[in-house]
One Martini backbone bead per residue (centre of mass of N, CA, C, O) as a GRO file, in nm:
protein
  228
    1MET     BB    1 -14.594  13.352   9.211
    2LYS     BB    2 -14.877  13.486   9.251
    3LYS     BB    3 -15.026  13.245   9.389
    4TYR     BB    4 -14.860  13.258   9.643
    5PHE     BB    5 -14.912  13.538   9.732
    6ALA     BB    6 -15.221  13.493   9.757
    7GLU     BB    7 -15.194  13.285   9.984
    8PHE     BB    8 -15.056  13.469  10.176
    9PHE     BB    9 -15.264  13.696  10.202
   10GLY     BB   10 -15.517  13.518  10.264
   11THR     BB   11 -15.404  13.389  10.532
   12PHE     BB   12 -15.341  13.660  10.680
   13TRP     BB   13 -15.636  13.756  10.679
   14LEU     BB   14 -15.753  13.510  10.835
   15VAL     BB   15 -15.586  13.539  11.097
   16PHE     BB   16 -15.614  13.843  11.157
   17GLY     BB   17 -15.930  13.856  11.143
   18GLY     BB   18 -15.998  13.617  11.331
   19CYS     BB   19 -15.789  13.629  11.570
   20GLY     BB   20 -15.829  13.929  11.611
   21SER     BB   21 -16.114  13.928  11.720
   22ALA     BB   22 -16.043  13.744  11.967
   23VAL     BB   23 -15.819  13.925  12.093
   24LEU     BB   24 -15.926  14.232  12.066
   25ALA     BB   25 -16.278  14.203  12.100
   26ALA     BB   26 -16.425  13.971  12.255
   27GLY     BB   27 -16.340  14.055  12.570
   28ILE     BB   28 -16.505  14.318  12.562
   29PRO     BB   29 -16.783  14.393  12.743
   30GLU     BB   30 -16.897  14.649  12.560
   31LEU     BB   31 -16.822  14.488  12.273
   32GLY     BB   32 -16.842  14.191  12.265
   33ILE     BB   33 -16.867  13.966  12.003
   34GLY     BB   34 -16.803  13.678  12.049
   35TYR     BB   35 -16.864  13.387  11.903
   36ALA     BB   36 -17.027  13.497  11.660
   37GLY     BB   37 -16.819  13.720  11.572
   38VAL     BB   38 -16.585  13.544  11.514
   39SER     BB   39 -16.726  13.358  11.309
   40LEU     BB   40 -16.777  13.589  11.106
   41ALA     BB   41 -16.487  13.673  11.064
   42PHE     BB   42 -16.394  13.416  10.931
   43GLY     BB   43 -16.592  13.419  10.700
   44LEU     BB   44 -16.506  13.701  10.583
   45THR     BB   45 -16.218  13.639  10.503
   46VAL     BB   46 -16.282  13.426  10.282
   47LEU     BB   47 -16.478  13.576  10.117
   48THR     BB   48 -16.300  13.834  10.043
   49MET     BB   49 -16.050  13.665   9.937
   50ALA     BB   50 -16.190  13.495   9.718
   51TYR     BB   51 -16.261  13.745   9.554
   52ALA     BB   52 -15.979  13.884   9.534
   53VAL     BB   53 -15.782  13.590   9.480
   54GLY     BB   54 -15.912  13.335   9.369
   55HIS     BB   55 -15.845  13.385   9.051
   56ILE     BB   56 -15.533  13.310   9.108
   57SER     BB   57 -15.530  13.043   9.339
   58GLY     BB   58 -15.829  12.945   9.450
   59GLY     BB   59 -15.856  13.002   9.765
   60HIS     BB   60 -15.749  12.831  10.018
   61PHE     BB   61 -15.577  12.910  10.307
   62ASN     BB   62 -15.530  12.573  10.346
   63PRO     BB   63 -15.365  12.282  10.371
   64ALA     BB   64 -15.620  12.094  10.373
   65VAL     BB   65 -15.741  12.195  10.116
   66SER     BB   66 -15.509  12.136   9.922
   67ILE     BB   67 -15.524  11.826   9.982
   68GLY     BB   68 -15.811  11.772   9.915
   69LEU     BB   69 -15.804  11.876   9.617
   70LEU     BB   70 -15.599  11.671   9.527
   71VAL     BB   71 -15.781  11.425   9.590
   72GLY     BB   72 -16.023  11.562   9.418
   73GLY     BB   73 -15.888  11.668   9.130
   74ARG     BB   74 -15.836  12.008   9.179
   75PHE     BB   75 -15.504  11.970   9.194
   76ASN     BB   76 -15.161  12.030   9.174
   77ALA     BB   77 -14.895  11.872   9.309
   78LYS     BB   78 -14.657  12.085   9.235
   79ASP     BB   79 -14.818  12.310   9.442
   80LEU     BB   80 -14.842  12.209   9.734
   81VAL     BB   81 -14.595  12.304   9.891
   82PRO     BB   82 -14.593  12.608   9.812
   83TYR     BB   83 -14.869  12.662   9.939
   84ILE     BB   84 -14.804  12.574  10.232
   85VAL     BB   85 -14.583  12.776  10.279
   86ALA     BB   86 -14.737  13.024  10.225
   87GLN     BB   87 -14.959  12.980  10.444
   88VAL     BB   88 -14.774  12.968  10.691
   89ILE     BB   89 -14.633  13.235  10.662
   90GLY     BB   90 -14.892  13.411  10.663
   91ALA     BB   91 -14.980  13.320  10.956
   92ILE     BB   92 -14.734  13.415  11.105
   93ALA     BB   93 -14.722  13.704  11.019
   94ALA     BB   94 -15.006  13.758  11.149
   95GLY     BB   95 -14.918  13.686  11.440
   96ALA     BB   96 -14.703  13.899  11.461
   97VAL     BB   97 -14.873  14.147  11.431
   98LEU     BB   98 -15.079  14.087  11.653
   99TYR     BB   99 -14.884  14.067  11.885
  100THR     BB  100 -14.773  14.369  11.853
  101ILE     BB  101 -15.054  14.492  11.913
  102ALA     BB  102 -15.140  14.340  12.182
  103SER     BB  103 -14.878  14.461  12.334
  104GLY     BB  104 -14.994  14.764  12.373
  105ILE     BB  105 -15.082  14.630  12.647
  106PRO     BB  106 -15.000  14.542  12.976
  107THR     BB  107 -15.225  14.295  12.996
  108PHE     BB  108 -15.082  14.119  12.802
  109ASP     BB  109 -15.109  13.743  12.737
  110ALA     BB  110 -15.028  13.484  12.540
  111THR     BB  111 -15.036  13.232  12.746
  112ALA     BB  112 -15.366  13.251  12.769
  113GLY     BB  113 -15.385  13.179  12.420
  114PHE     BB  114 -15.405  13.342  12.150
  115ALA     BB  115 -15.629  13.187  11.977
  116SER     BB  116 -15.576  12.892  12.045
  117ASN     BB  117 -15.570  12.557  12.014
  118GLY     BB  118 -15.753  12.293  12.205
  119TYR     BB  119 -15.742  12.046  12.467
  120GLY     BB  120 -15.875  12.003  12.736
  121GLU     BB  121 -15.773  12.238  12.943
  122HIS     BB  122 -15.759  12.417  12.655
  123SER     BB  123 -16.032  12.407  12.624
  124PRO     BB  124 -16.284  12.626  12.648
  125HIS     BB  125 -16.476  12.353  12.784
  126GLY     BB  126 -16.302  12.074  12.831
  127TYR     BB  127 -16.251  11.896  12.599
  128SER     BB  128 -16.147  11.629  12.458
  129LEU     BB  129 -15.947  11.477  12.243
  130MET     BB  130 -16.165  11.315  12.095
  131ALA     BB  131 -16.356  11.555  12.048
  132ALA     BB  132 -16.161  11.720  11.890
  133LEU     BB  133 -16.096  11.518  11.672
  134LEU     BB  134 -16.383  11.476  11.561
  135ILE     BB  135 -16.471  11.761  11.487
  136GLU     BB  136 -16.237  11.827  11.291
  137VAL     BB  137 -16.284  11.616  11.089
  138VAL     BB  138 -16.583  11.664  11.024
  139LEU     BB  139 -16.570  11.962  10.943
  140THR     BB  140 -16.367  11.938  10.728
  141ALA     BB  141 -16.518  11.754  10.544
  142PHE     BB  142 -16.752  11.954  10.496
  143PHE     BB  143 -16.587  12.185  10.382
  144LEU     BB  144 -16.512  12.032  10.131
  145ILE     BB  145 -16.783  11.980  10.018
  146ILE     BB  146 -16.855  12.283   9.987
  147ILE     BB  147 -16.626  12.359   9.799
  148MET     BB  148 -16.672  12.152   9.574
  149GLY     BB  149 -16.963  12.221   9.515
  150ALA     BB  150 -16.940  12.539   9.476
  151THR     BB  151 -16.705  12.478   9.231
  152ASP     BB  152 -16.868  12.339   9.050
  153ARG     BB  153 -16.960  12.355   8.719
  154ARG     BB  154 -17.281  12.320   8.815
  155ALA     BB  155 -17.275  12.558   8.964
  156PRO     BB  156 -17.341  12.854   9.050
  157ALA     BB  157 -17.200  13.137   8.941
  158GLY     BB  158 -17.018  13.346   9.192
  159PHE     BB  159 -17.109  13.203   9.496
  160ALA     BB  160 -16.879  13.035   9.644
  161PRO     BB  161 -16.773  13.238   9.872
  162ILE     BB  162 -17.034  13.242  10.032
  163ALA     BB  163 -17.061  12.942  10.104
  164ILE     BB  164 -16.787  12.923  10.234
  165GLY     BB  165 -16.803  13.151  10.445
  166LEU     BB  166 -17.056  13.041  10.587
  167GLY     BB  167 -16.942  12.756  10.648
  168LEU     BB  168 -16.719  12.876  10.839
  169THR     BB  169 -16.917  13.009  11.035
  170LEU     BB  170 -17.057  12.750  11.127
  171ILE     BB  171 -16.819  12.595  11.227
  172HIS     BB  172 -16.753  12.811  11.452
  173LEU     BB  173 -17.026  12.783  11.610
  174ILE     BB  174 -16.984  12.485  11.687
  175SER     BB  175 -16.645  12.474  11.782
  176ILE     BB  176 -16.524  12.677  11.981
  177PRO     BB  177 -16.583  12.534  12.249
  178VAL     BB  178 -16.385  12.288  12.185
  179THR     BB  179 -16.109  12.427  12.004
  180ASN     BB  180 -16.142  12.710  11.860
  181THR     BB  181 -16.108  12.637  11.584
  182SER     BB  182 -15.971  12.521  11.292
  183VAL     BB  183 -15.951  12.356  11.001
  184ASN     BB  184 -15.636  12.487  11.004
  185PRO     BB  185 -15.307  12.463  11.030
  186ALA     BB  186 -15.211  12.751  10.984
  187ARG     BB  187 -15.384  12.899  11.199
  188SER     BB  188 -15.257  12.741  11.440
  189THR     BB  189 -14.956  12.814  11.386
  190GLY     BB  190 -14.965  13.135  11.401
  191VAL     BB  191 -15.036  13.131  11.722
  192ALA     BB  192 -14.875  12.906  11.869
  193LEU     BB  193 -14.591  13.034  11.858
  194PHE     BB  194 -14.687  13.286  12.058
  195GLN     BB  195 -14.774  13.116  12.298
  196GLY     BB  196 -14.532  12.877  12.345
  197SER     BB  197 -14.656  12.607  12.459
  198TRP     BB  198 -14.930  12.415  12.462
  199ALA     BB  199 -14.995  12.473  12.158
  200ILE     BB  200 -14.748  12.326  12.042
  201GLU     BB  201 -14.806  12.044  12.178
  202GLN     BB  202 -15.110  12.032  12.026
  203LEU     BB  203 -15.059  12.089  11.703
  204TRP     BB  204 -15.083  11.801  11.580
  205LEU     BB  205 -15.396  11.782  11.570
  206PHE     BB  206 -15.420  12.059  11.373
  207TRP     BB  207 -15.320  11.876  11.145
  208ALA     BB  208 -15.429  11.592  11.134
  209ALA     BB  209 -15.747  11.628  11.136
  210PRO     BB  210 -15.789  11.811  10.886
  211ILE     BB  211 -15.648  11.627  10.675
  212VAL     BB  212 -15.834  11.385  10.711
  213GLY     BB  213 -16.111  11.543  10.659
  214ALA     BB  214 -16.033  11.630  10.372
  215ILE     BB  215 -16.010  11.353  10.246
  216ILE     BB  216 -16.296  11.261  10.309
  217GLY     BB  217 -16.449  11.490  10.169
  218ALA     BB  218 -16.331  11.443   9.879
  219VAL     BB  219 -16.422  11.146   9.842
  220ALA     BB  220 -16.719  11.198   9.893
  221TYR     BB  221 -16.774  11.395   9.663
  222ARG     BB  222 -16.682  11.214   9.437
  223PHE     BB  223 -16.907  11.009   9.492
  224ILE     BB  224 -17.178  11.194   9.484
  225ALA     BB  225 -17.064  11.347   9.192
  226ASP     BB  226 -16.925  11.154   8.992
  227GLU     BB  227 -16.622  11.187   9.007
  228LYS     BB  228 -16.311  11.069   8.825
   0.00000   0.00000   0.00000
């Protein structure tokens, strides 16, 4: 059970740290960390938790990553469902804590977005469904290539969390304007449930696209790395 708890805590930290930076800090004019700060926050959550509990569970913190690693031959199928359950519960728990904290000021309104992912009129800059679908697939595919490459036995030992954390930072720098960046179905679910309306209706995309992208990335890495 320890590895499942590790996935719970790791995903909790990812959602609380990443989405928390967006909800609590990004919009304050005198403090405003902006897109770059939120991007860095997401990267730091993965980097820190990969070092903290990665040696216990592998440090997935993301259902799409777990599925991709399964396809890539790096993960046992019997653990897939428990990992995804632990990740989603961790994300929802983080969303609940963040919602409670954010509700501490009278101007808070979760329906305004609550760091949720969206497309069309709910994209931060109005990007279409097709644009959102494509960017989530492409970026998740490259995220899997980064993860599998950094953790390859031939890669320098001990540096994988840095590459993966910086990779996630770059992914957010690219795609926050398009979808608010998912590449992680658990992250999307954890806040969508508290946004409560359009984020739930559009949640399907932020499960489907990252999973497809993760599978593509895993297959691509196995091909280029000649992994059988």
